[in-house]
Amino acid sequence: MRILLIGFGVVGQSFAKLILERRNELVKVHGLNPRIVGVVDKGGAAVANPELDLAEVLEVKKREGTVAASKHGKKDASALDLISNLDLDVVVETTPTNIKTAQPGLSHIEYALKLKRNVITTNKGPLALALPELIELSRYNNVALLFSGTVGGGTPILDFGKRCLASDKLVMVEGILNGTTNYILSSMEAEGKSFEEALKEAQRLGYAEADPTLDVEGWDTACKTVIIANWLMGRGVTLKDLSVEGITHVTKSDIEEAKKKGKSIKLVGRVAERIDVKPRLINRNDPICISGTLNAVRFVSQYAGDEIIIGKGAGGMETASAILRDLLEVKYRMAQRWYE
Amino acid sequence: MKIVMKFGGSSLADGSRILRCGSIIERYKQNHSLIVVVSAMDDVTDKLLVLTELAKNGNREAIREHLEVLRAIHIEATNIIKSDNLRAAAQEEVSKLLTELEKVMTASTLLKEVTPRTRDLILSYGERLSSILLEHTLKDLRVDCLRLQGGEAGILTDEAFGEATPLFEASKSRIRSKLNPLLEQNIIPVVTGFIGETQNREITTLGRGGSDLTATLIAAAVKADEVWLWTDVDGIMTADPKLIPNAKTVPQISYAEAREMTALGAKAIHPRAIEPIAEEGIPVRVKNTFAEENAGTLITSTTQLKEGEVVKALALVKDVGLITVSGAGMVGKLGTAAKIFDILSKSGVNILMISQSISESNISVVVNRSKLHKAVTALELALLGKGVVSEVHAEDDVSVVAAIGAGMQGTPGVAARIFGAVAKRGVNIRMIAQGSSELSISFVVKEKDALTALKAIHDDLNLGG
Ligand SMILES: NC(=O)c1ccc[n+]([C@@H]2O[C@H](COP(=O)([O-])OP(=O)(O)OC[C@H]3O[C@@H](n4cnc5c(N)ncnc54)[C@H](OP(=O)(O)O)[C@@H]3O)[C@@H](O)[C@H]2O)c1
């Protein structure tokens, strides 16, 4: 299968490493031979047929900062050029999340769908701002649009809700969907730190970005909540339809107060009648009341009742494994015609 | 003899060349009964194709410039006509057609749409314009002639615009009733090649092999003795002279050999053009307008085998890819080859060559390079992960070299000489086609070695004389 990888940061590189490690097993067990024919970053691209030497591309990226320095480098090639000029089965989009314009990811995804390339993305921006129309476009063009990695990293939250509960009817989904804020709230509670102190600590440990706005103001959680609402519950909403509140104003005393009542403050994204993101009081013995960088999601369905999934919410290799899960799905869809 | 003569675009590229064609016709008409078929002037069809693209983009300015160029080329060519009256008449006819074309272009540009039917109409102007020039040039030489558009001459086709197929029997009887009376009166019909018309009198074009097909169809209808295709080379060559400078003209080949050559991408006559004359066995001669004295190549229904000349020509097929499907599990497992054919045909990929190793552990196929990746993806999706096939390997840097000639396979030692010549230059043969046509032996080499291999065979088998 011929793949174009757009974005070669933490997630993109982890995906390349995963393929290098697991290729033989993928071919033998799953009949999937992932051939990465192009990789794009801000410095340009690397392109080769029948596929790139991933070890070389990874090494060059580490040494020179851009894949354009590879022996197959193309300085002037843009992602859009390659989407149309290469013979492709799948476009994997892993550029940074932008919640204002969704760019450059949105143009990449729209263009790829238009040209009937299957799309796998970990980029939440385009989904948060335009998921209803992207789903429609992918169906119209008869290609897959898959995004397991956007919610829960490697933890199959979307797949669980979509497939395992397909026969039931989801009434409500709520969860702790952002590892950074959960780490901050947990350490405020356990160590009596202020928000600022806990944030600094999280940044020092690499759990929070230098600019933590997306996480602490609730936008990352909101993006994931939009995806859940659309994909699992058929609610055609985008980011602007949600009320979003972050954790920047949560104080030590709020947390003390909650503790006394046997509760914790958690940043929760919830899709029920209303769809919102805000800090909520959660019983400390509720299984979704997890601490540290973990994620936890509760599915409430009409007949099966409550189910909870807990797992690591992010991480390069974890997210790469979600891309691979989507890739196998694309493979099975494409191979369907040969099974008759 | 009754001869149908077709003049190709290079033979009609400007006024003086058109005059040369006129003189050839004037000379041969003394002893023969002639029918003339013309192509468009060199490059004109390409320019018309560009016009259709420009119309789709609504690019008026560029269209105007292109039309101006077309006008200049054709008006310039009329200057070869000596008689003032005939020259003025030719210019008027040319202008009239170009004004008409301009209107068609204006309409298409407004709509930003060119349907296949409109496209055929636009393309037809090339031959319609060149026939005006040859007609008036002939009249200037006092040769009695009548210009006819394909449809007027009797060529009736289906409605597959862009690559229409003649309705053979209907066309033949119409051609006969139109052209025979002219021949009896010693009037030479000048027919536009490449163009036909439907039952509803809409203009169609004949697609690949176009004006050759017009010539052979007419030949079959009027039971001509020969078809002569006038071009700018000395006939069919032993190899592409751009690659092999000492390539020489092949004196004779059969229809089947010509078909094989065209299939392998060498310059010969298109199989579609052979179809109408195959049954009658009318010979086709390919001749050089600029070196009339040379015999050219004669294409006939049967092959003439000459001692020591079993290989007649070489072809090089460049844009191909090689796929090797392998797996220890394939040994003794029936049906893998059939499955590969099936997968590729369902994916719309044509197989050019195939071979299987004796051990059955791998099968190689050659496909068009533009379809290589599509083919590999389809094969991987369908075959991997089932314990039989373990790898689908793709190479996009290979070429096919082919030696063509009937009787080659029956002549002992030919294959050995071919492969010996290649091996002697240290070129590695990646794959040999087995059981393909009896008319050719083809093999795959790396692209960078292709020319060396071609030269080696051309030299060692003395094709250059
Ligand atoms: N990291 C995680 O655990 C995780 C988990 C789930 C989802 N995600 C999402 O996955 C995406 C990628 O995350 P990441 O951690 O890998 O981010 P990252 O390390 O910042 O990587 C982003 C990559 O995108 C490239 N890029 C930026 N603009 C581009 C453009 N216009 N054209 C081509 N490439 C461009 C960057 O190029 P340079 O290398 O040249 O700067 C970089 O290689 C983000 O949307 C993120 O939200 C991440």
CSV table of C-alpha atoms in Angstrom, one decimal, chain A:
chain,number,residue,atom,x,y,z
A,1,MET,CA,0.0,0.0,0.0
A,2,ARG,CA,1.4,3.4,-1.0
A,3,ILE,CA,1.5,6.0,1.7
A,4,LEU,CA,2.3,9.7,1.8
A,5,LEU,CA,3.2,10.9,5.3
A,6,ILE,CA,2.6,14.6,5.9
A,7,GLY,CA,4.3,15.9,9.1
A,8,PHE,CA,7.3,14.2,10.5
A,9,GLY,CA,7.4,15.3,14.1
A,10,VAL,CA,6.9,13.1,17.2
A,11,VAL,CA,4.0,11.2,15.7
A,12,GLY,CA,5.2,11.0,12.1
A,13,GLN,CA,8.6,9.7,13.2
A,14,SER,CA,7.2,7.2,15.6
A,15,PHE,CA,5.0,5.8,12.8
A,16,ALA,CA,8.1,5.4,10.6
A,17,LYS,CA,9.9,3.6,13.4
A,18,LEU,CA,6.9,1.3,14.0
A,19,ILE,CA,6.8,0.3,10.3
A,20,LEU,CA,10.6,-0.4,10.3
A,21,GLU,CA,10.1,-2.6,13.4
A,22,ARG,CA,7.0,-4.5,12.4
A,23,ARG,CA,7.1,-4.8,8.6
A,24,ASN,CA,7.8,-8.5,8.4
A,25,GLU,CA,5.0,-9.3,10.8
A,26,LEU,CA,2.6,-7.0,9.0
A,27,VAL,CA,3.3,-8.6,5.7
A,28,LYS,CA,3.1,-12.2,7.0
A,29,VAL,CA,0.2,-11.9,9.4
A,30,HIS,CA,-1.9,-9.1,8.0
A,31,GLY,CA,-0.9,-9.1,4.3
A,32,LEU,CA,-0.2,-5.4,4.6
A,33,ASN,CA,3.0,-4.0,3.0
A,34,PRO,CA,3.1,-0.4,4.0
A,35,ARG,CA,5.3,1.5,1.5
A,36,ILE,CA,6.0,5.0,2.5
A,37,VAL,CA,6.7,6.8,-0.8
A,38,GLY,CA,6.8,10.3,0.4
A,39,VAL,CA,7.4,12.2,3.7
A,40,VAL,CA,6.8,16.0,4.1
A,41,ASP,CA,7.9,18.4,6.8
A,42,LYS,CA,8.2,22.2,6.8
A,43,GLY,CA,11.6,22.0,5.0
A,44,GLY,CA,10.3,20.1,2.0
A,45,ALA,CA,9.9,16.4,1.2
A,46,ALA,CA,11.6,13.1,0.4
A,47,VAL,CA,10.1,10.9,-2.3
A,48,ALA,CA,11.2,7.6,-3.7
A,49,ASN,CA,9.8,4.7,-5.6
A,50,PRO,CA,8.8,2.0,-4.9
A,51,GLU,CA,9.4,3.3,-1.4
A,52,LEU,CA,11.6,5.4,0.9
A,53,ASP,CA,14.5,4.0,3.0
A,54,LEU,CA,12.9,5.0,6.3
A,55,ALA,CA,16.0,4.4,8.4
A,56,GLU,CA,17.8,6.9,6.2
A,57,VAL,CA,15.0,9.4,6.3
A,58,LEU,CA,14.8,9.2,10.1
A,59,GLU,CA,18.5,9.6,10.4
A,60,VAL,CA,18.6,12.6,8.1
A,61,LYS,CA,15.7,14.3,10.0
A,62,LYS,CA,17.6,13.9,13.3
A,63,ARG,CA,20.8,15.1,11.9
A,64,GLU,CA,19.7,17.9,9.5
A,65,GLY,CA,16.3,18.8,10.9
A,66,THR,CA,14.4,18.2,7.6
A,67,VAL,CA,13.7,15.3,5.4
A,68,ALA,CA,14.5,17.4,2.4
A,69,ALA,CA,18.2,16.7,3.1
A,70,SER,CA,17.6,13.1,2.4
A,71,LYS,CA,19.3,11.5,-0.7
A,72,HIS,CA,15.7,11.5,-2.1
A,73,GLY,CA,15.1,15.0,-0.9
A,74,LYS,CA,12.9,17.5,-2.8
A,75,LYS,CA,13.2,21.0,-1.3
A,76,ASP,CA,10.4,22.6,-3.3
A,77,ALA,CA,7.8,19.9,-3.1
A,78,SER,CA,4.7,20.8,-1.1
A,79,ALA,CA,2.3,18.4,0.5
A,80,LEU,CA,-0.4,19.4,-2.0
A,81,ASP,CA,1.9,18.7,-5.0
A,82,LEU,CA,2.6,15.3,-3.7
A,83,ILE,CA,-1.0,14.4,-2.9
A,84,SER,CA,-1.8,14.9,-6.5
A,85,ASN,CA,1.4,13.8,-8.2
A,86,LEU,CA,2.2,10.6,-6.5
A,87,ASP,CA,0.4,7.4,-7.0
A,88,LEU,CA,-1.2,7.0,-3.6
A,89,ASP,CA,-3.5,4.8,-1.6
A,90,VAL,CA,-3.4,6.6,1.7
A,91,VAL,CA,-2.5,10.0,3.0
A,92,VAL,CA,-1.4,10.1,6.7
A,93,GLU,CA,-1.8,13.7,8.0
A,94,THR,CA,0.1,14.5,11.2
A,95,THR,CA,0.8,18.3,11.0
A,96,PRO,CA,0.2,20.4,14.2
A,97,THR,CA,-3.3,21.0,15.5
A,98,ASN,CA,-4.6,24.5,14.7
A,99,ILE,CA,-8.0,25.2,16.2
A,100,LYS,CA,-8.5,28.7,14.6
A,101,THR,CA,-8.0,27.9,10.9
A,102,ALA,CA,-7.4,24.1,11.0
A,103,GLN,CA,-4.6,24.7,8.5
A,104,PRO,CA,-2.6,23.4,6.9
A,105,GLY,CA,-4.2,20.0,7.8
A,106,LEU,CA,-7.7,20.9,6.5
A,107,SER,CA,-6.5,21.7,2.9
A,108,HIS,CA,-4.4,18.5,2.9
A,109,ILE,CA,-7.4,16.4,3.9
A,110,GLU,CA,-9.9,18.0,1.6
A,111,TYR,CA,-7.6,17.8,-1.3
A,112,ALA,CA,-6.8,14.2,-0.6
A,113,LEU,CA,-10.4,13.2,-0.3
A,114,LYS,CA,-11.3,15.0,-3.6
A,115,LEU,CA,-8.6,13.0,-5.3
A,116,LYS,CA,-10.0,9.8,-3.8
A,117,ARG,CA,-7.1,9.0,-1.5
A,118,ASN,CA,-7.9,7.3,1.8
A,119,VAL,CA,-7.0,9.7,4.7
A,120,ILE,CA,-5.8,8.8,8.2
A,121,THR,CA,-5.1,11.8,10.5
A,122,THR,CA,-4.1,12.4,14.1
A,123,ASN,CA,-4.6,16.2,13.6
A,124,LYS,CA,-7.6,17.3,15.6
A,125,GLY,CA,-7.9,20.8,14.2
A,126,PRO,CA,-9.6,19.9,10.8
A,127,LEU,CA,-11.9,17.5,12.6
A,128,ALA,CA,-12.9,19.9,15.4
A,129,LEU,CA,-13.8,22.6,12.9
A,130,ALA,CA,-15.2,20.6,9.9
A,131,LEU,CA,-15.9,17.0,10.8
A,132,PRO,CA,-19.5,16.9,9.5
A,133,GLU,CA,-18.5,18.0,6.1
A,134,LEU,CA,-15.3,15.9,6.0
A,135,ILE,CA,-17.3,12.8,6.8
A,136,GLU,CA,-19.7,13.7,4.0
A,137,LEU,CA,-16.9,14.3,1.5
A,138,SER,CA,-15.2,11.0,2.4
A,139,ARG,CA,-18.4,9.1,1.8
A,140,TYR,CA,-19.2,10.9,-1.4
A,141,ASN,CA,-15.7,10.1,-2.7
A,142,ASN,CA,-16.0,6.6,-1.5
A,143,VAL,CA,-12.7,6.6,0.5
A,144,ALA,CA,-12.0,6.2,4.2
A,145,LEU,CA,-11.4,9.0,6.6
A,146,LEU,CA,-10.0,7.5,9.8
A,147,PHE,CA,-8.7,9.2,13.0
A,148,SER,CA,-8.3,6.7,15.8
A,149,GLY,CA,-5.3,8.5,17.1
A,150,THR,CA,-7.1,11.8,17.7
A,151,VAL,CA,-8.8,10.6,20.9
A,152,GLY,CA,-7.0,8.6,23.5
A,153,GLY,CA,-3.7,8.1,21.6
A,154,GLY,CA,-3.2,4.4,21.3
A,155,THR,CA,-6.3,3.6,23.4
A,156,PRO,CA,-9.1,2.5,21.1
A,157,ILE,CA,-11.7,4.8,22.5
A,158,LEU,CA,-13.4,5.6,19.1
A,159,ASP,CA,-13.3,2.0,17.9
A,160,PHE,CA,-14.8,0.7,21.1
A,161,GLY,CA,-17.7,3.2,21.0
A,162,LYS,CA,-18.3,2.7,17.2
A,163,ARG,CA,-17.9,-1.1,16.9
A,164,CYS,CA,-18.3,-2.8,20.2
A,165,LEU,CA,-21.4,-0.7,21.0
A,166,ALA,CA,-22.8,-0.7,17.5
A,167,SER,CA,-25.8,-2.7,18.4
A,168,ASP,CA,-26.7,-0.5,21.4
A,169,LYS,CA,-27.6,3.1,21.7
A,170,LEU,CA,-25.2,5.5,23.4
A,171,VAL,CA,-27.0,7.9,25.7
A,172,MET,CA,-24.0,9.7,27.1
A,173,VAL,CA,-20.2,9.7,26.8
A,174,GLU,CA,-18.0,11.6,29.2
A,175,GLY,CA,-14.3,11.5,30.0
A,176,ILE,CA,-11.0,12.8,31.0
A,177,LEU,CA,-9.5,13.3,27.6
A,178,ASN,CA,-6.4,15.4,28.3
A,179,GLY,CA,-3.3,14.1,30.0
A,180,THR,CA,-1.7,17.4,30.7
A,181,THR,CA,-4.6,19.0,32.6
A,182,ASN,CA,-5.2,15.7,34.5
A,183,TYR,CA,-1.5,15.7,35.5
A,184,ILE,CA,-1.8,19.3,36.8
A,185,LEU,CA,-5.0,18.7,38.7
A,186,SER,CA,-3.7,15.5,40.2
A,187,SER,CA,-0.5,17.1,41.4
A,188,MET,CA,-2.4,20.1,42.8
A,189,GLU,CA,-4.5,17.6,44.8
A,190,ALA,CA,-1.8,15.2,45.9
A,191,GLU,CA,1.0,17.8,46.7
A,192,GLY,CA,-1.1,20.9,47.5
A,193,LYS,CA,0.5,22.9,44.7
A,194,SER,CA,-1.0,26.0,43.1
A,195,PHE,CA,-2.0,25.8,39.4
A,196,GLU,CA,1.1,27.8,38.3
A,197,GLU,CA,3.4,25.6,40.3
A,198,ALA,CA,1.9,22.4,39.0
A,199,LEU,CA,2.0,23.7,35.4
A,200,LYS,CA,5.7,24.5,35.7
A,201,GLU,CA,6.3,21.1,37.0
A,202,ALA,CA,4.4,19.5,34.1
A,203,GLN,CA,6.4,21.6,31.6
A,204,ARG,CA,9.6,20.5,33.2
A,205,LEU,CA,8.6,16.9,32.9
A,206,GLY,CA,7.6,17.4,29.2
A,207,TYR,CA,3.9,16.7,29.9
A,208,ALA,CA,2.9,20.2,28.9
A,209,GLU,CA,4.0,22.3,25.9
A,210,ALA,CA,5.8,25.6,26.3
A,211,ASP,CA,2.6,27.3,25.2
A,212,PRO,CA,0.0,25.3,27.2
A,213,THR,CA,-3.0,27.3,26.1
A,214,LEU,CA,-4.7,24.5,24.1
A,215,ASP,CA,-4.5,22.1,27.0
A,216,VAL,CA,-5.2,24.2,30.0
A,217,GLU,CA,-8.0,26.3,28.5
A,218,GLY,CA,-9.8,23.1,27.6
A,219,TRP,CA,-9.5,23.3,23.8
A,220,ASP,CA,-7.8,20.0,23.3
A,221,THR,CA,-10.5,18.3,25.4
A,222,ALA,CA,-13.1,20.2,23.4
A,223,CYS,CA,-11.7,19.0,20.0
A,224,LYS,CA,-11.8,15.4,21.2
A,225,THR,CA,-15.4,15.9,22.6
A,226,VAL,CA,-16.5,17.2,19.1
A,227,ILE,CA,-15.0,14.1,17.5
A,228,ILE,CA,-16.8,11.8,19.9
A,229,ALA,CA,-20.1,13.7,19.5
A,230,ASN,CA,-19.9,13.4,15.7
A,231,TRP,CA,-18.5,10.0,15.2
A,232,LEU,CA,-20.1,8.1,18.0
A,233,MET,CA,-23.4,9.9,18.5
A,234,GLY,CA,-24.1,11.4,15.1
A,235,ARG,CA,-24.3,14.9,16.4
A,236,GLY,CA,-23.3,17.3,13.6
A,237,VAL,CA,-21.4,19.8,15.7
A,238,THR,CA,-18.1,21.7,15.5
A,239,LEU,CA,-16.0,23.5,18.0
A,240,LYS,CA,-18.1,26.7,18.0
A,241,ASP,CA,-21.2,24.8,19.2
A,242,LEU,CA,-19.6,23.8,22.5
A,243,SER,CA,-19.3,25.7,25.8
A,244,VAL,CA,-15.7,25.3,26.9
A,245,GLU,CA,-14.1,26.1,30.2
A,246,GLY,CA,-10.5,25.3,31.2
A,247,ILE,CA,-8.7,24.8,34.5
A,248,THR,CA,-6.7,28.0,34.7
A,249,HIS,CA,-9.0,29.4,37.5
A,250,VAL,CA,-9.1,26.3,39.6
A,251,THR,CA,-7.5,27.1,43.0
A,252,LYS,CA,-5.9,25.2,45.8
A,253,SER,CA,-9.0,25.9,48.0
A,254,ASP,CA,-11.4,24.6,45.3
A,255,ILE,CA,-9.5,21.4,45.4
A,256,GLU,CA,-9.5,21.2,49.2
A,257,GLU,CA,-13.2,21.9,49.3
A,258,ALA,CA,-13.9,19.0,46.9
A,259,LYS,CA,-11.6,16.7,48.8
A,260,LYS,CA,-13.6,17.2,51.9
A,261,LYS,CA,-16.7,16.0,50.1
A,262,GLY,CA,-14.9,12.9,48.9
A,263,LYS,CA,-14.6,14.3,45.4
A,264,SER,CA,-11.9,15.4,42.9
A,265,ILE,CA,-12.0,18.2,40.4
A,266,LYS,CA,-11.4,16.8,36.8
A,267,LEU,CA,-11.6,18.5,33.4
A,268,VAL,CA,-14.4,16.6,31.7
A,269,GLY,CA,-15.7,16.6,28.2
A,270,ARG,CA,-19.2,15.4,28.1
A,271,VAL,CA,-21.7,14.6,25.3
A,272,ALA,CA,-25.2,14.3,26.7
A,273,GLU,CA,-28.1,16.4,25.8
A,274,ARG,CA,-25.7,19.3,26.2
A,275,ILE,CA,-22.2,19.1,24.9
A,276,ASP,CA,-19.6,20.8,27.1
A,277,VAL,CA,-16.2,20.9,28.5
A,278,LYS,CA,-15.6,22.1,32.1
A,279,PRO,CA,-14.0,21.2,35.4
A,280,ARG,CA,-16.4,18.9,37.3
A,281,LEU,CA,-16.6,17.3,40.7
A,282,ILE,CA,-16.1,13.5,40.4
A,283,ASN,CA,-16.6,11.0,43.2
A,284,ARG,CA,-13.2,9.7,44.2
A,285,ASN,CA,-14.4,6.1,44.1
A,286,ASP,CA,-15.8,6.6,40.5
A,287,PRO,CA,-13.5,4.4,38.2
A,288,ILE,CA,-13.0,7.3,35.8
A,289,CYS,CA,-11.5,9.3,38.6
A,290,ILE,CA,-7.9,8.5,37.5
A,291,SER,CA,-4.8,10.4,38.3
A,292,GLY,CA,-1.6,11.3,36.4
A,293,THR,CA,-1.5,11.6,32.6
A,294,LEU,CA,-4.0,8.8,32.0
A,295,ASN,CA,-7.3,9.2,30.1
A,296,ALA,CA,-10.6,7.6,31.1
A,297,VAL,CA,-13.9,7.5,29.2
A,298,ARG,CA,-17.3,6.4,30.4
A,299,PHE,CA,-19.8,5.1,27.8
A,300,VAL,CA,-23.4,5.0,29.0
A,301,SER,CA,-25.6,3.0,26.6
A,302,GLN,CA,-29.2,2.2,26.8
A,303,TYR,CA,-29.0,-1.6,27.2
A,304,ALA,CA,-25.5,-2.4,28.1
A,305,GLY,CA,-25.2,0.2,30.8
A,306,ASP,CA,-21.9,1.8,31.8
A,307,GLU,CA,-18.6,0.8,30.3
A,308,ILE,CA,-15.3,2.4,31.1
A,309,ILE,CA,-12.0,2.5,29.1
A,310,ILE,CA,-8.8,3.7,30.8
A,311,GLY,CA,-5.5,4.0,29.0
A,312,LYS,CA,-2.6,6.2,28.1
A,313,GLY,CA,-4.0,9.2,26.3
A,314,ALA,CA,-1.1,10.2,24.1
A,315,GLY,CA,2.6,9.6,23.2
A,316,GLY,CA,4.3,9.2,19.9
A,317,MET,CA,4.5,5.4,19.7
A,318,GLU,CA,1.0,5.0,21.2
A,319,THR,CA,-0.5,7.4,18.6
A,320,ALA,CA,1.6,5.7,15.8
A,321,SER,CA,0.0,2.4,16.8
A,322,ALA,CA,-3.4,4.0,16.3
A,323,ILE,CA,-2.4,5.1,12.8
A,324,LEU,CA,-1.4,1.5,12.1
A,325,ARG,CA,-4.8,0.3,13.4
A,326,ASP,CA,-6.4,2.7,10.8
A,327,LEU,CA,-4.1,1.5,8.1
A,328,LEU,CA,-5.1,-2.1,8.7
A,329,GLU,CA,-8.7,-1.0,8.4
A,330,VAL,CA,-8.0,0.7,5.1
A,331,LYS,CA,-6.2,-2.4,3.9
A,332,TYR,CA,-9.2,-4.6,4.7
A,333,ARG,CA,-11.5,-2.3,3.0
A,334,MET,CA,-9.3,-2.1,-0.1
A,335,ALA,CA,-8.8,-5.9,-0.1
A,336,GLN,CA,-12.5,-6.7,0.2
A,337,ARG,CA,-12.9,-7.0,-3.6
A,338,TRP,CA,-10.3,-9.7,-3.7
A,339,TYR,CA,-12.1,-11.9,-1.1
A,340,GLU,CA,-15.1,-12.8,-3.2
